[in-house]
């Protein structure tokens, strides 16, 4: 039995340890948001976060996940509230056919967690492992930048608010 | 699920050791028991191979030794060897670590450049230096970079340890000196002297997620105009990553001005005979290898 | 006119399928849960041409629980019904390409399935294969008809009793060129897949599903599949139910091939008595499904010294592959675009497609036009060179315009925005200044970074909608139903494959009905509950189907409003209570002015054209010949951008496919085998390879489209490659007449031109 956390909940699987994380997520765990486009690490449609870093779930053996934490596209939103990235992908043309979208969002989320002011080159580097055949990438880059701006606006508001709070408290 | 899965999946056992010693013991035991065992690190070579292998050729594995839980293998440390600064990477160091480790960024930016050129982020977070070396693909990117940095690998087994310079590690196409029961514990590289000319240039099929058609790493040091050190590693031009020893011999001890393109090209002609494959042509590879070496050496 | 609600056309409303796609809830074919389903797989020939003598099952293999079917199990006709009946669903005797399906296997375990496939051997007597256009034309082996020609078309324009050669020779300046283009793989990120469930009479009653065969999958054209299935299974149409799962890209690749996959899955399901999933892995998808047609195009032209184009001769050969599939239509569109966006006094365009023993080529975004536009655009640059003119100036001098006549004799009467496209792209890219600057030898660059830049332009048009009388024959239909609460449900067979049909139809319907956007529902296409609005191809969805969506929505809304006074929802409910069903079926009527003669190939080839100017700026490494596209400007006249962000997404995505075709993608074939059927080796651009795009949507409305919209789907595929080639030529000075322009090709071209010069 392999135990690991998926989207915040501990899950167990009796899959063989060399089964691909992708297959375990999709079939027994029913998390079909993670997609398979190639099965060889090229397309990134299967991207998930493993202990906070983006990986291709088609290249991870589920046995390697024992005790670790996986976040899939289904685990990005906070309940019903979409993340800034998810909202931006809907509004700014980041998703067309949508098959690359789950992986893109995971890769972009990982970027924004380490850098909320990325350059376009940073964005392109962060999603270079996620092939998209629909968009030409421009709208995806724009969506990620829009989300980054939203995150920055929120944190600066929050820090202003907390500063203000601090002042009143003083 | 697409209708493909490696055969014998269910019978493969996985062990997850926490130390190098434990991993070596498991390997040795498997060897004694005549069980087919394999090391697994980031899986970016192993799992792809297993998945794409035609079913009739697939060789069932009895045991997989997962190294991703061995903390010793992910360490990056520094040491002094005969007055020179060296960095030592655990075999499990990933490309992503190279891209984010302050010491590496400051001491050997070339490794950052190389790591940035490997696959893409999802590959960089998983792929390891030892995996790159052990796979022994002539198209590997990590290997030429480490080779140009005078990389030396430390191989550890239950019985002990030995060190092998990287340019003597590869025997033939995908054949290495690595013996059953051994694993790559460390890779030691020499930090180039300040002011050294350090080159990394990958020519791949595209700018990310690309297999090298040619990649060149070079470290060139000089003292008052004379080249004191000219080390290279070049990918995808021979059956194994090539150190271009002939060019090294030609350049070391000479001034930059004393080198000319024709002589350097002739030295390269003697060393490599790149081939045609689905990604490129031999003629193109030879041309590019020469041009890149010349860019590294040109006055 | 004041509207009752805010108009949505022209606004970037939120994508209706966006939420499901960003949360992972959208259900693609591989995500369907199908309890008890078997996995299906295919046994393929592995020989390019031969005669099938037998199919052997390894007796030492345990066959229990494994279903194997062959051609003999097909209840109806063993053909993939489309245009010609030449392609079998499963080969019976003749093998015509390496990936020809011969038998199908189903099993409940994917590993055993692979083993079973490996345990079947085919006894094939090989015959010498025909592997290229030249092989086919040599006619040493006849593999199709009497001369290997699958289809031939000729367009003749104002020859006045002379031959085109005579007319050309009478001109001041004669230029001849030969241009070639290669295969292209669609490489949608979601491989093809189908889930089929065969239900005998009575069986399906419980779940509310009719008996017969149910297939759901990744597809563009449910009624193509429907038609093919009826033939293959000898079934009445009402027993064949074809539904679309959310589809992860198509680009033409999911136009004709899904008919084969659906029939395969259904056949296995029928014989095995269980649902069957057939989801291709990437390798099988690349090997077996259709590709863009390679072509060889020879052009000879005559013009005046001042640069006025006079006479055009085009000889265009396309490689159709092993079966006809949609080749005649691709060829037709190809030759109809071969004259480019220019005026010619005289023209003769001759196109033919030949059969080869390679996987069948078929639909791919652009549908033949990218091939011929490549040729004519490269040729325009050759003429400009000969005349010593700027290539864009030469184009501007000869553009088609309102009142001008095309080579099929069509007088353009409206919606020609090409001049504005050129202006916008030129201004924003600073084309002329850069072109002049890059023409000068660059200052001696340092030895470490040896790069040179170039800039190039392409001007082009793309016919919107079906060719000629296609729409008149097809009679596409849309149904709009009134539903409780004053909601409208639009039923059409037009699929959303990422381009946003669902959102755009809602916008069109909402505006036409003057109802809020979210009161419109779009039915997910299933042949059992939508009428046949025609295939989702040819950039026809918005212009043609969209126009009747609007019409139907307005008709229903008008009826509701005419039924009394009060708010819409109340009136609607009252009307529904009285009439039970309030619905309308609208059929497309092509504008009467559009007339076409299929026999002479004269007349109005398309109701209108979309126009564009693409400008590419590149930097080429003079040692490695890697080309980096550093800027791309696309100005495209699409009539009306119903949803500007989605339109721009179409333009940029299509353009990047064109850039991929030019600079990265190359299908390597040997003896009919594809050697690089993997994403690792068939290389499409990543985000790092893609240039930043500057996109302009130009709007010269077409009276026949909703709010003036024309097609946008295919146009962007046409101009990228020639614009890149022009830029690369300027940067390195090697002739780029053949695709692809991989570094190896440029290196070879450059070495050759150096040899030639010395
Ligand atoms: C999409 C994609 C893109 C890629 N791009 C690049 C690229 O640009 N450049 C490049 O060089 N490579 C690339 N690779 C290949 C691969 O990522 C690298 O070679 C990587 O370094 C392998 O490391 P790993 O940890 O994933 O190896 P694994 O797959 O885990 O193992 C590879 C081999 O090494 C052995 N091994 C692992 N660790 C040890 C050890 N400590 N001691 C001894 N043997 C060991 C394993 O037994 C196995 O034989 C790419 C791969 C993919 C899938
Ligand atoms: S399916 Fe994992 S990278 Fe493509
Ligand atoms: S949106 Fe279709 S592949 Fe990216």
Coordinates of C-alpha atoms and ligand atoms in Angstrom, one line a residue, chain A residues 40-42 59, chain B residues 38-46 48 67 95 117-119 123 126-128 130-132 134-135 140-141 178 183-184 202 209-210, ligand 1:
Chain A
X40 CA 7.4 10.5 -22.6
X41 CA 7.9 13.8 -20.7
X42 CA 7.6 16.0 -23.8
X59 CA 7.7 10.0 -15.4
Chain B
X38 CA 17.9 -1.2 -11.5
X39 CA 18.5 2.1 -9.8
X40 CA 15.9 4.8 -10.2
X41 CA 16.4 8.5 -9.7
X42 CA 14.4 11.1 -11.5
X43 CA 13.1 8.4 -13.9
X44 CA 13.3 10.8 -16.9
X45 CA 15.4 8.2 -18.8
X46 CA 14.3 4.9 -17.1
X48 CA 10.5 6.7 -20.7
X67 CA 17.3 6.9 -4.8
X95 CA 19.3 20.4 -12.8
X117 CA 18.9 24.0 -21.6
X118 CA 18.0 20.6 -20.3
X119 CA 14.4 19.6 -21.3
X123 CA 12.6 17.6 -16.4
X126 CA 13.6 15.4 -11.6
X127 CA 16.6 14.7 -13.8
X128 CA 19.8 14.1 -12.0
X130 CA 24.1 10.7 -12.0
X131 CA 21.2 9.6 -14.2
X132 CA 22.5 11.6 -17.0
X134 CA 24.7 6.5 -16.1
X135 CA 22.4 6.6 -19.1
X140 CA 23.6 14.0 -22.8
X141 CA 24.0 17.7 -21.9
X178 CA 29.9 1.2 -13.9
X183 CA 26.3 3.6 -7.9
X184 CA 27.5 7.1 -8.7
X202 CA 23.7 23.7 -27.1
X209 CA 12.6 20.0 -24.7
X210 CA 15.4 19.4 -27.2
Ligands
LIG1 C1 11.4 15.2 -22.1 C2 12.8 15.0 -21.8 C3 13.7 15.9 -22.1 C4 15.0 15.7 -21.8 N1 16.0 16.6 -22.1 C5 17.3 16.4 -21.9 C6 18.2 17.3 -22.2 O1 17.9 18.4 -22.8 N2 19.5 17.1 -22.0 C7 19.9 15.9 -21.4 O2 21.1 15.7 -21.2 N3 19.0 15.0 -21.1 C8 17.7 15.2 -21.3 N4 16.8 14.2 -20.9 C9 17.2 13.0 -20.4 C10 17.2 12.9 -18.9 O3 16.4 13.8 -18.3 C11 18.6 13.1 -18.3 O4 19.5 12.2 -18.8 C12 18.6 13.0 -16.7 O5 19.8 13.5 -16.2 C13 18.4 11.6 -16.2 O6 18.4 11.6 -14.8 P1 17.3 10.8 -14.0 O7 17.6 11.1 -12.6 O8 16.0 11.1 -14.4 O9 17.7 9.3 -14.4 P2 16.8 8.0 -14.3 O10 15.9 7.9 -15.4 O11 16.3 7.8 -12.9 O12 18.0 7.0 -14.4 C14 18.8 6.9 -15.6 C15 19.8 5.8 -15.5 O13 20.8 6.2 -14.5 C16 20.8 5.2 -13.5 N5 21.1 5.9 -12.3 C17 20.4 6.8 -11.7 N6 21.0 7.3 -10.6 C18 22.2 6.6 -10.5 C19 23.2 6.6 -9.6 N7 23.3 7.5 -8.6 N8 24.3 5.8 -9.8 C20 24.3 5.0 -10.9 N9 23.3 4.9 -11.8 C21 22.2 5.7 -11.6 C22 19.5 4.4 -13.6 O14 19.7 3.1 -13.2 C23 19.3 4.5 -15.1 O15 20.0 3.5 -15.8 C24 15.4 14.4 -21.2 C25 14.5 13.5 -20.9 C26 13.1 13.8 -21.1 C27 12.1 12.8 -20.8

